[in-house]
Amino acid sequence: MVVATPITHLVLTACFFLACFNLPLPSLASSSSDFLRCLSTNVPSELLLTPGSPSFKPLLVSSIRNAKFVAPATARPPLCILTPTKASHIQAAVRCGRRHGVRLRVRSGGHDNEGLSYLSQRPEVFAVVDLAKLHTVRVDPREATAWVGSGTTLGELYYAVGKAAPGLAFPAGVCPTVGVGGLFTGGGQGLLMRKYGLSADNILDATIVDADGNLLQGKKAMGDDLFWAIRGGGGGSFGIVLSWKVRLVPVPPRVTFFNVTKTMEQGAVDAVTKWQTVAPALPDDLTVRVVVQQRQANFQSLYLGNCSGVVATLRDRFPELGVKYGDCREMSWLQYTAYLYFGDASNKIPLEVLLLNRTMTIGPFVKNKSDYVNKALTNNTWHNIFTWPLGGAAHGELILEPHGGRMAKIADAETPFPHRSGVLYNIQYVQFWNGTTAAGTNSIIMPNWINTMYDYMAPFVTKNPRAAYSNYRDLDFGVNKVVGGVSTYDSGKVWGERYFGANFRRLAMTKRKVDPADYFRNEQIVPPLL
Ligand SMILES: Cc1cc2nc3c(=O)[nH]c(=O)nc-3n(C[C@H](O)[C@H](O)[C@H](O)COP(=O)(O)OP(=O)(O)OC[C@H]3O[C@@H](n4cnc5c(N)ncnc54)[C@H](O)[C@@H]3O)c2cc1C
Ligand SMILES: *[C@@H]1O[C@H](CO)[C@@H](O)[C@H](O)[C@H]1NC(C)=O
Ligand SMILES: *[C@@H]1O[C@H](CO)[C@@H](O)[C@H](O)[C@H]1NC(C)=O
Ligand SMILES: *[C@@H]1O[C@H](CO)[C@@H](O)[C@H](O)[C@H]1NC(C)=O
Ligand SMILES: *[C@@H]1O[C@H](CO)[C@@H](O)[C@H](O)[C@H]1NC(C)=O
Ligand SMILES: *[C@@H]1O[C@H](CO)[C@@H](O)[C@H](O)[C@H]1NC(C)=O
Ligand SMILES: *[C@@H]1O[C@H](CO)[C@@H](O)[C@H](O)[C@H]1NC(C)=O
C-alpha cells in the first residue's frame, strides 16, 4: 500500500514519544493498515489521501491559519485525511476508527488556536476528517432559517445569506475563513452578539454522527443534553456535527461602520477607560469594539441603522469619542462583513472572491489568550497597558469585544457558554512574531510580551477561576491526563471551568452519556464524569 513509508515514520515518531511518556506500545502499524483497509471499502478512494499522495501536504496545510503549526503538522502528519461528501463516509470513519484503534481529529475551518483539528501533541496515530466539502448552505428566506454544512466558512455563510435573503443576517465571527463547525460548537462571538447573542444562541437544530457511528438527525434523536452540549461546549468532544439549522436575524438595508483612532496624545487612555462602561450599555443596535495596538486605540462600530443614528447616539452617550458624520460608512450587512476584515481593500475586490476564498496567505506565528472583565479597569491600569514595554505591543494587540444587550439576558446555564450577565467585555490578547521552527521539531520560541501582560492583568479580571473563551483555546491552562484509557475529570476541570464555569459538570455528564469510552479525544476535550 502507498502508506508503507509514512507508517514507518509514524511508528518511529511514536516510539520516541512513547519512551518519554512511558506508555505501553500498541501495535500501531497493523491497526493503521486495517483502519485504512476498512475505510477504503466504505469511502471512494479519491476522498481518502495518505501522506504518499502529492495532494496530501497541500490539503493538510490548506486551512492552517497559524504559521507556527505548519512544520509540526507536516513532520507528524495524520495517517490519512478523509474529505467526506456524505454522512455515511463519516460514520465509516468512526466505526473503522473504533474497531482498529485509530482516533479522529475533525476539521471544519482549521482555525483552532492550538491546531488540535489536525495536529496531535500526543504519541498517537490519528486520521483527519476534513469537512470542507460539506459546505452547502440552504437558505429559507420565508422562514428566516438556513441549513448550513459544518465545513462552510463564515464568508460562505454570509455570502449565501446576504444574496438569498437581503434583510437577513447571521450573528457570527469577524474572520471570513473561520469554519462554522468549530465556531458554533464553541459559541461564536461577533459584532451582532449584543443584539442577537452568539451563533450558538441561534442554532435551532443539527445532525451529528455519535461515538458509535450512528447518524442522529435532529435534536429529538440527540436528546436535550447532547443538543445543549454542542451549542458552545467545545468542538471535538461529543461527536461530529455534520450540519446546523440556524435562525437568521433581521438587519436593515444599510448598516454603519466607523473606525475612529485615538492616540495617547489624543486621549486614548481616557477614551478606553470610559468605553468600558459605556459600550456594554449602548442600545443593542450599536456595537463599538476596540483594538488597542502600538499606543493607540481603534474604535470600530457596527450600527444597525444609518450614520445620523450613530452620530446622535454617540454625541449623547460618548461625546469624548467625537464621532462625526464623515467618519461613517453606510453599506449593506454583507459588504460590512468584508469591510471589517479587509478594510478599504474590499472596495477594490469583488465580494465573491473575498468571501469565497478559503485559502488566504498565512501570516506570522501567533499566540492568543483571553480574559473577561466584570469591573472596569482604572485609567492608571490602561496607561500601563498602553505604555507596556515593547511599545504597547508593537507586534501584538488587545481586542476588546463589548458584552451587554442580549448577551446579558441569557442565563448562564442556557448554553454551555457561561460568560453572560455581569460581563462588561472580553479581551483577546494577540501576539505576532516571525518565528522559525526547524522541520520535525515542535519548538515554538515565543517572545514574552503576551505572558507578562497576562500575568499583569490577573488582579483586574475575573477570578476563581480566571475565565476564558473556549474558542480562543489555550493549552497553557492545562491538558487532560489519561488514566485507564480515559481522560480524567479532574485534569479537565482545571481548564474546563475557565471556559465553561459551572456548566463544565453537565458537559462532563453528557460526555459520559454519549461517549463513555472517550473515543473523541484530544488534549482538551470534555472528559466523561465517571
Ligand atoms: C483568524 C481567526 C479569527 C477568529 N475570529 C473569531 C471571531 O470573530 N469570533 C469567534 O467567536 N471566534 C473567532 N476565532 C476563534 C474560532 O472561533 C475558533 O478557532 C474555532 O474553533 C474555529 O473553528 P474552525 O472550524 O475554523 O476550526 P477547526 O480547527 O476546524 O475546529 C476547531 C475545534 O472544533 C472541532 N470541530 C470542528 N468541526 C467540528 C464538527 N463539525 N463537529 C465537532 N467538532 C468539530 C475541532 O476538532 C477542533 O477541536 C477566530 C480564530 C482565528 C484563527
Ligand atoms: C488570534 O487572534 C487574531 C485576531 O482575532 C487572529 O487574527 C489570529 O488568527 C488568532 N490566532 C490564532 C492562532 O488563533
Ligand atoms: C436615518 O434613519 C432614521 C431612523 O430610521 C430616519 O428617520 C432618517 O430619515 C434616516 N436618515 C437618512 C439621512 O437616511
Ligand atoms: C482602522 O484604523 C486603523 C488605524 O488607521 C487601521 O490600521 C485599520 O486597518 C483600520 N481598520 C479597518 C477595519 O478599517
Ligand atoms: C485567494 O487568496 C490567495 C492569497 O491571498 C490568492 O493567492 C488566491 O489567488 C486567491 N484565490 C482566489 C480564487 O481569488
Ligand atoms: C486618572 O484619572 C485621575 C482622576 O481623573 C487623574 O487625576 C489621573 O491623572 C489619571 N491618570 C492617568 C494615568 O491618566
Ligand atoms: C517580521 O519581519 C519583517 C521583515 O523583517 C518585518 O517587517 C515585520 O515587522 C516582522 N513582523 C513581526 C511580527 O515581527
XYZ file of C-alpha atoms and ligand atoms in Angstrom:
667
model
C 0.000 0.000 0.000
C 1.055 3.608 -0.535
C 1.159 4.136 3.191
C 4.188 1.947 3.892
C 6.730 4.747 4.304
C 4.570 7.164 6.300
C 3.589 4.417 8.711
C 7.218 3.566 9.380
C 7.763 7.228 10.082
C 4.796 7.377 12.406
C 5.930 4.331 14.299
C 9.368 5.833 14.810
C 7.973 9.168 15.961
C 5.507 7.417 18.208
C 8.234 5.273 19.772
C 10.177 8.366 20.606
C 7.192 9.895 22.360
C 6.102 6.677 23.999
C 9.514 6.423 25.594
C 9.029 9.908 27.044
C 5.519 9.199 28.292
C 6.297 5.662 29.366
C 3.150 4.117 27.903
C 2.714 0.584 26.598
C 3.331 0.322 22.882
C 0.262 -0.603 20.872
C 0.728 -2.368 17.550
C 0.292 0.811 15.556
C 1.304 -0.438 12.139
C -1.216 -3.229 11.983
C -4.133 -1.221 13.339
C -3.304 1.592 10.941
C -3.358 -0.563 7.847
C -6.516 -2.328 8.993
C -8.113 1.062 9.536
C -7.167 2.241 6.062
C -8.417 -1.011 4.543
C -11.701 -0.686 6.432
C -12.090 2.913 5.344
C -11.254 2.295 1.709
C -14.007 -0.306 1.416
C -16.537 2.301 2.595
C -15.303 5.521 1.035
C -14.383 6.365 -2.594
C -10.612 6.404 -2.954
C -10.485 9.980 -4.215
C -11.787 11.129 -0.826
C -9.007 9.437 1.100
C -5.469 10.823 0.940
C -2.408 9.305 2.583
C 0.988 11.008 3.025
C 2.319 9.283 -0.099
C -0.043 11.286 -2.292
C 1.254 14.527 -3.833
C -2.006 16.267 -2.867
C -1.683 15.254 0.782
C 0.542 18.036 2.071
C -1.270 20.858 0.232
C -4.534 19.564 1.681
C -3.079 19.232 5.177
C -1.827 22.815 5.240
C -4.776 24.246 3.260
C -6.652 25.596 6.261
C -3.813 26.004 8.783
C -4.090 29.604 9.953
C -1.125 29.814 12.270
C 2.303 29.562 10.650
C 3.792 28.023 13.783
C 1.846 24.795 13.252
C 2.876 24.090 9.670
C 6.208 22.435 10.433
C 4.953 20.268 13.325
C 1.868 19.237 11.367
C 3.820 18.157 8.326
C 6.516 16.479 10.414
C 3.967 14.380 12.291
C 1.176 14.066 9.766
C -2.071 12.196 10.240
C -2.322 8.668 8.904
C -4.737 9.959 6.286
C -7.118 12.793 5.540
C -10.679 11.911 4.691
C -12.757 14.541 2.892
C -16.275 13.149 3.250
C -19.099 14.212 0.986
C -21.842 12.435 2.897
C -22.781 11.176 6.327
C -22.010 7.517 5.577
C -18.340 8.391 4.993
C -18.134 9.937 8.447
C -19.964 7.023 10.010
C -17.455 4.677 8.372
C -14.570 6.736 9.757
C -15.934 6.442 13.300
C -16.713 2.745 13.032
C -13.400 1.821 11.380
C -11.557 4.058 13.833
C -13.082 2.410 16.871
C -12.619 -1.080 15.517
C -8.943 -0.559 14.741
C -7.925 1.861 17.473
C -7.394 4.958 15.346
C -8.627 8.293 16.659
C -10.086 11.063 14.559
C -9.415 14.776 14.509
C -12.306 16.678 12.957
C -11.571 19.788 10.969
C -14.047 22.323 9.642
C -12.247 25.644 9.095
C -8.921 24.639 10.667
C -8.694 27.794 12.815
C -8.283 26.050 16.145
C -5.915 28.280 18.120
C -3.845 25.271 19.185
C -4.133 23.381 15.910
C -5.944 20.482 17.553
C -8.063 19.732 14.484
C -5.053 18.435 12.549
C -2.136 18.202 14.981
C -1.652 15.943 17.978
C 0.779 16.738 20.728
C 0.487 13.135 21.858
C 2.085 9.957 20.564
C -0.992 8.676 18.815
C -1.993 7.567 15.379
C -4.914 9.633 14.160
C -6.783 10.449 10.981
C -8.173 13.834 9.992
C -11.793 14.113 8.903
C -11.801 17.352 6.920
C -15.340 18.595 6.395
C -14.504 21.287 3.817
C -16.610 19.555 1.170
C -19.700 19.712 3.374
C -20.268 23.379 2.722
C -23.737 23.726 1.312
C -25.947 26.467 2.684
C -29.700 26.186 2.087
C -31.442 29.433 2.953
C -35.184 29.597 3.540
C -35.882 33.345 3.341
C -39.568 32.968 4.241
C -38.893 31.017 7.402
C -35.714 33.055 8.082
C -33.685 29.910 8.650
C -30.835 28.103 6.922
C -29.272 24.647 6.987
C -25.512 25.022 6.984
C -22.925 22.286 6.411
C -20.216 22.187 9.093
C -17.440 22.747 6.544
C -18.882 26.094 5.480
C -16.714 29.119 6.189
C -18.238 32.249 7.693
C -17.603 34.079 4.420
C -19.540 31.446 2.503
C -22.364 31.588 5.017
C -22.560 35.386 4.984
C -22.473 35.430 1.204
C -25.207 32.801 0.854
C -27.466 34.547 3.375
C -26.806 38.067 2.087
C -27.556 37.060 -1.525
C -30.564 34.801 -0.914
C -32.208 36.922 1.734
C -31.242 40.605 1.782
C -32.550 41.950 5.050
C -31.412 38.857 6.930
C -28.067 38.092 8.547
C -26.419 35.664 10.915
C -24.546 36.599 14.095
C -21.056 35.077 13.971
C -17.370 35.981 13.872
C -15.218 38.513 12.111
C -12.792 36.445 10.063
C -14.402 35.051 6.880
C -12.259 31.898 6.772
C -13.317 30.567 10.199
C -15.305 27.342 9.892
C -18.814 27.094 11.293
C -18.037 23.631 12.735
C -15.545 24.931 15.268
C -17.109 28.359 15.762
C -20.637 27.112 16.539
C -19.502 24.280 18.808
C -17.528 26.841 20.849
C -20.105 29.662 20.923
C -19.335 32.196 18.202
C -18.943 35.843 19.135
C -19.063 38.796 16.806
C -20.421 42.289 16.377
C -24.069 41.217 16.273
C -23.942 39.469 19.643
C -25.175 42.435 21.681
C -28.309 42.404 19.541
C -28.818 38.697 18.894
C -26.442 36.686 21.092
C -23.812 34.187 20.000
C -24.035 31.934 16.964
C -24.794 29.119 19.402
C -27.811 31.054 20.709
C -29.297 30.939 17.219
C -28.996 27.240 16.463
C -32.338 25.535 16.032
C -31.294 22.023 15.118
C -28.368 19.886 13.964
C -27.306 16.487 12.671
C -24.402 14.609 14.232
C -22.524 11.318 13.998
C -22.027 9.933 17.501
C -19.238 7.853 19.030
C -20.859 4.616 17.828
C -21.053 5.859 14.272
C -24.813 6.450 14.425
C -26.274 9.338 12.484
C -28.541 11.363 14.782
C -30.786 13.510 12.644
C -32.191 16.302 14.711
C -32.398 17.315 18.336
C -35.023 14.704 19.242
C -32.672 11.939 18.186
C -29.848 13.661 20.060
C -31.638 14.298 23.342
C -31.583 17.524 25.340
C -28.136 17.142 26.893
C -26.283 16.452 23.669
C -28.096 19.200 21.773
C -27.259 21.564 24.635
C -23.600 20.471 24.728
C -22.857 21.065 21.053
C -24.046 24.669 21.259
C -20.945 26.069 22.942
C -19.440 23.133 24.847
C -16.375 22.970 22.638
C -15.597 21.140 19.411
C -14.264 17.641 19.275
C -15.802 16.248 22.490
C -19.235 14.878 21.694
C -19.406 13.733 18.092
C -19.007 15.041 14.579
C -21.602 17.651 13.713
C -22.498 17.492 10.025
C -24.945 20.338 9.645
C -26.787 23.016 11.572
C -30.160 24.658 11.233
C -29.809 28.298 12.202
C -32.161 31.189 12.832
C -31.477 34.163 10.579
C -31.934 37.608 12.057
C -33.255 40.868 10.577
C -30.923 43.706 9.650
C -31.733 46.999 7.902
C -30.707 47.573 4.265
C -27.814 49.780 5.406
C -25.594 49.364 8.437
C -22.955 51.828 9.598
C -19.254 51.304 10.093
C -16.704 53.643 11.565
C -13.112 53.222 12.598
C -12.015 56.086 14.823
C -8.433 56.147 16.053
C -7.222 57.820 19.216
C -3.539 58.088 20.015
C -2.348 58.559 23.599
C -1.879 62.249 22.861
C -5.490 62.379 21.684
C -6.758 60.857 24.913
C -6.798 57.126 24.104
C -6.397 56.188 27.787
C -9.406 58.188 28.932
C -11.481 57.093 25.955
C -10.877 53.384 26.584
C -11.455 53.874 30.313
C -14.842 55.398 29.574
C -15.642 52.910 26.812
C -15.553 50.055 29.341
C -18.847 51.063 30.926
C -20.409 52.936 28.008
C -20.110 50.238 25.323
C -21.888 47.415 27.199
C -24.796 49.778 27.989
C -25.333 51.225 24.496
C -28.567 50.394 22.637
C -28.357 46.802 21.320
C -28.280 48.102 17.741
C -24.874 49.683 18.304
C -21.673 47.766 18.958
C -18.367 49.566 19.363
C -15.352 47.342 19.809
C -11.763 48.445 20.397
C -8.432 47.293 19.051
C -5.542 48.534 21.187
C -2.189 48.459 19.449
C 1.002 50.500 19.379
C -0.110 53.104 21.887
C -3.353 53.811 20.139
C -6.924 52.602 20.184
C -9.141 51.950 17.146
C -12.846 52.135 17.920
C -14.837 50.179 15.330
C -18.596 50.050 15.012
C -21.446 48.036 13.690
C -24.660 50.010 13.872
C -27.933 48.601 12.592
C -29.038 51.889 11.150
C -27.738 54.934 9.326
C -24.986 57.383 10.075
C -27.247 60.049 11.579
C -28.393 57.497 14.138
C -24.927 56.535 15.280
C -23.663 60.122 15.428
C -26.676 61.175 17.508
C -26.385 58.237 19.912
C -22.681 58.748 20.499
C -22.971 62.535 20.842
C -25.242 61.764 23.725
C -23.523 58.742 25.288
C -19.856 59.087 24.389
C -19.043 62.627 23.231
C -15.335 62.122 24.051
C -15.053 59.807 21.066
C -16.022 62.696 18.795
C -17.578 60.590 16.049
C -18.575 62.827 13.155
C -20.695 62.268 10.088
C -17.560 61.996 7.945
C -16.247 59.059 9.993
C -19.128 56.790 8.942
C -19.592 54.494 6.028
C -23.000 53.058 5.285
C -23.212 49.752 3.454
C -25.173 46.524 3.337
C -24.529 43.991 6.084
C -22.899 41.671 3.544
C -20.490 44.386 2.400
C -19.815 45.148 6.036
C -18.618 41.599 6.724
C -15.956 42.044 4.034
C -15.170 45.613 5.015
C -14.471 44.875 8.651
C -11.897 42.282 7.752
C -10.288 43.669 4.615
C -10.797 47.388 5.205
C -10.626 49.683 2.206
C -9.210 46.932 0.020
C -12.644 45.324 -0.017
C -13.857 48.097 -2.326
C -11.399 47.026 -4.992
C -12.035 43.289 -4.991
C -15.347 41.648 -5.882
C -17.225 40.375 -2.840
C -17.373 36.913 -4.360
C -13.620 36.432 -4.328
C -13.263 37.813 -0.842
C -15.948 35.746 0.674
C -15.411 32.522 -1.173
C -11.637 32.421 -0.782
C -10.760 29.814 1.816
C -7.019 29.875 1.186
C -5.508 33.109 2.375
C -1.868 33.934 2.778
C -0.624 32.660 6.092
C 0.788 35.331 8.391
C 3.403 35.207 11.133
C 3.397 32.987 14.217
C 0.569 33.828 16.607
C -0.328 33.225 20.248
C -3.679 34.323 21.676
C -5.065 34.411 25.203
C -8.334 35.747 26.549
C -9.973 37.256 29.625
C -13.345 38.524 30.767
C -13.740 41.834 32.586
C -16.571 42.417 35.066
C -15.257 45.571 36.700
C -13.817 48.476 34.738
C -10.055 48.899 34.933
C -8.745 52.274 36.142
C -7.190 54.835 33.823
C -3.853 54.072 35.505
C -4.102 50.434 34.534
C -4.907 51.423 30.968
C -1.992 53.822 30.994
C 0.277 50.924 31.939
C -1.163 48.750 29.185
C -0.693 51.431 26.556
C 2.892 52.107 27.608
C 3.842 48.485 28.219
C 7.408 47.600 27.196
C 7.613 46.572 23.563
C 5.899 49.768 22.530
C 2.450 48.902 23.797
C 2.565 45.711 21.791
C 4.413 46.637 18.626
C 3.673 43.134 17.434
C 0.574 42.401 19.326
C -2.816 43.770 20.158
C -5.701 43.662 22.576
C -9.140 43.234 21.053
C -11.964 44.327 23.349
C -15.430 42.977 22.480
C -18.277 44.540 24.473
C -20.979 42.367 26.009
C -24.282 43.593 27.465
C -27.519 43.744 25.498
C -28.848 40.302 24.577
C -25.709 38.646 25.966
C -26.632 39.763 29.483
C -30.217 38.492 29.203
C -29.384 34.852 28.507
C -28.970 32.701 31.609
C -25.526 31.225 32.278
C -26.818 27.660 32.027
C -28.960 28.071 28.916
C -25.989 27.064 26.779
C -22.539 25.822 27.896
C -21.136 29.341 27.326
C -21.375 30.923 30.811
C -19.975 34.427 30.310
C -23.266 36.305 30.352
C -24.704 38.881 32.744
C -22.165 40.983 34.581
C -19.562 40.732 31.844
C -18.511 44.123 30.535
C -16.258 42.867 27.777
C -13.973 40.135 26.520
C -10.275 40.749 25.954
C -8.312 38.867 23.356
C -4.547 39.295 23.613
C -2.747 38.584 20.380
C 0.978 38.362 19.840
C 2.574 38.039 16.398
C 6.208 37.185 15.767
C 8.452 35.998 12.987
C 9.154 32.524 14.279
C 11.156 29.674 12.948
C 10.628 26.032 13.637
C 13.059 23.541 12.227
C 11.120 20.911 10.345
C 10.427 17.940 12.531
C 10.565 19.762 15.832
C 7.843 21.379 17.804
C 9.963 24.004 19.470
C 7.984 27.171 19.234
C 10.023 30.032 20.598
C 7.789 32.820 21.711
C 8.672 36.293 22.910
C 7.365 37.060 26.327
C 5.066 40.040 25.866
C 1.813 38.138 25.994
C 2.692 36.147 29.108
C 3.883 39.097 31.156
C 0.847 41.106 30.049
C -1.440 38.234 31.024
C 0.215 37.990 34.452
C -0.063 41.731 34.954
C -3.794 41.623 34.208
C -4.633 38.934 36.766
C -5.855 41.283 39.539
C -8.167 43.186 37.178
C -10.130 40.391 35.511
C -12.387 37.509 36.572
C -11.012 35.197 39.273
C -11.548 31.719 40.737
C -11.379 30.595 38.108
C -9.975 33.200 35.751
C -12.423 32.843 32.866
C -11.544 32.441 29.192
C -13.415 31.926 25.935
C -13.277 28.321 24.757
C -12.953 29.286 21.101
C -9.713 31.037 21.979
C -8.333 27.706 23.038
C -5.217 27.951 25.187
C -3.251 24.877 26.183
C -1.377 26.919 28.819
C -4.402 26.239 31.049
C -3.572 22.552 31.081
C -4.243 19.414 29.121
C -6.115 16.261 30.022
C -4.444 13.344 31.737
C -5.454 9.929 30.509
C -5.803 7.235 33.165
C -7.018 3.770 32.346
C -7.697 4.807 28.766
C -9.997 7.695 29.661
C -9.354 11.429 30.108
C -9.842 12.272 33.778
C -12.461 14.685 35.040
C -10.038 16.274 37.493
C -7.482 17.120 34.842
C -10.231 18.513 32.598
C -11.734 20.625 35.357
C -8.565 22.720 35.586
C -9.022 24.235 32.136
C -12.703 23.377 31.677
C -14.086 25.574 34.447
C -12.292 28.552 32.947
C -14.176 28.080 29.681
C -17.483 26.725 30.937
C -17.772 27.665 34.630
C -20.416 25.647 36.454
C -21.574 24.200 33.116
C -18.465 22.061 32.936
C -20.019 19.407 35.151
C -23.097 18.985 32.951
C -20.826 18.789 29.917
C -18.804 16.020 31.559
C -22.003 14.164 32.484
C -23.160 14.478 28.878
C -19.818 13.171 27.661
C -20.265 10.143 29.909
C -23.666 9.518 28.366
C -22.663 9.857 24.731
C -19.002 8.777 24.708
C -18.099 6.988 27.963
C -15.116 5.289 26.318
C -13.694 8.736 25.473
C -13.234 7.902 21.794
C -13.493 11.517 20.654
C -10.433 12.750 22.405
C -7.765 15.378 22.173
C -5.627 17.332 24.640
C -8.579 19.499 25.715
C -11.884 17.716 25.225
C -14.527 17.493 27.929
C -13.756 14.266 29.801
C -16.514 11.889 30.945
C -17.607 12.273 34.576
C -17.464 8.646 35.657
C -8.264 34.326 12.232
C -9.210 33.902 13.319
C -10.303 34.697 13.597
C -11.225 34.323 14.563
N -12.303 35.124 14.788
C -13.234 34.742 15.687
C -14.399 35.527 15.928
O -14.580 36.592 15.342
N -15.306 35.070 16.826
C -15.136 33.902 17.496
O -16.006 33.536 18.274
N -14.040 33.153 17.304
C -13.086 33.532 16.422
N -11.981 32.765 16.245
C -11.833 31.537 17.023
C -12.615 30.429 16.352
O -13.977 30.539 16.710
C -12.138 29.061 16.798
O -10.790 28.914 16.487
C -12.964 27.963 16.142
O -12.763 26.775 16.862
C -12.584 27.768 14.701
O -13.447 26.892 14.047
P -12.892 26.085 12.769
O -13.981 25.221 12.292
O -12.325 27.082 11.813
O -11.731 25.340 13.417
P -11.232 23.787 13.436
O -9.786 23.870 13.733
O -11.662 23.082 12.228
O -12.026 23.213 14.677
C -11.878 23.714 15.998
C -12.250 22.645 17.024
O -13.591 22.208 16.803
C -13.631 20.836 16.441
N -14.594 20.710 15.344
C -14.517 21.310 14.141
N -15.567 20.984 13.407
C -16.337 20.160 14.136
C -17.560 19.483 13.891
N -18.181 19.624 12.741
N -18.065 18.705 14.850
C -17.424 18.567 16.029
N -16.257 19.186 16.322
C -15.720 19.984 15.383
C -12.213 20.508 16.012
O -11.925 19.143 16.166
C -11.397 21.389 16.912
O -11.286 20.809 18.188
C -11.027 33.132 15.286
C -9.901 32.347 15.037
C -8.993 32.721 14.068
C -7.787 31.883 13.813
C -5.549 35.372 17.219
O -6.452 36.430 17.082
C -6.242 37.256 15.949
C -7.243 38.371 15.993
O -8.552 37.885 16.104
C -6.371 36.429 14.686
O -6.085 37.228 13.557
C -5.406 35.286 14.758
O -5.558 34.470 13.630
C -5.629 34.478 16.005
N -4.603 33.469 16.055
C -4.801 32.243 16.450
C -3.670 31.320 16.470
O -5.880 31.893 16.816
C -31.735 57.682 9.222
O -32.581 56.805 9.941
C -33.615 57.461 10.627
C -34.325 56.453 11.526
O -34.570 55.247 10.849
C -34.541 58.139 9.631
O -35.581 58.819 10.284
C -33.728 59.130 8.820
O -34.509 59.702 7.806
C -32.502 58.475 8.183
N -31.654 59.484 7.639
C -31.090 59.409 6.438
C -30.224 60.535 6.037
O -31.247 58.440 5.708
C -8.819 51.150 11.420
O -7.816 52.153 11.511
C -6.518 51.665 11.784
C -5.593 52.845 12.011
O -5.698 53.757 10.983
C -6.071 50.776 10.648
O -4.793 50.252 10.916
C -7.070 49.635 10.497
O -6.737 48.828 9.388
C -8.480 50.163 10.316
N -9.391 49.049 10.339
C -10.417 48.947 9.483
C -11.249 47.730 9.610
O -10.681 49.793 8.657
C -7.161 33.546 -2.552
O -6.195 34.281 -1.807
C -4.854 33.868 -2.030
C -3.950 34.602 -1.066
O -4.290 35.961 -0.937
C -4.525 34.158 -3.502
O -3.199 33.728 -3.770
C -5.507 33.388 -4.391
O -5.270 33.727 -5.734
C -6.948 33.738 -4.024
N -7.866 32.870 -4.756
C -8.855 33.355 -5.477
C -9.749 32.357 -6.122
O -9.032 34.534 -5.617
C -6.566 59.149 36.041
O -7.678 59.930 36.416
C -7.389 60.761 37.540
C -8.690 61.423 38.004
O -9.493 61.767 36.936
C -6.324 61.751 37.160
O -6.019 62.585 38.245
C -5.083 60.983 36.727
O -4.101 61.882 36.257
C -5.403 59.988 35.628
N -4.251 59.160 35.375
C -3.824 58.870 34.150
C -2.633 57.970 34.052
O -4.361 59.289 33.148
C 8.751 40.178 10.531
O 9.847 40.536 9.721
C 9.551 41.537 8.755
C 10.773 41.738 7.867
O 11.920 41.893 8.629
C 9.148 42.828 9.473
O 8.800 43.806 8.539
C 7.930 42.546 10.356
O 7.581 43.677 11.097
C 8.222 41.379 11.303
N 6.974 41.044 11.983
C 6.921 40.737 13.262
C 5.567 40.393 13.782
O 7.878 40.731 13.999
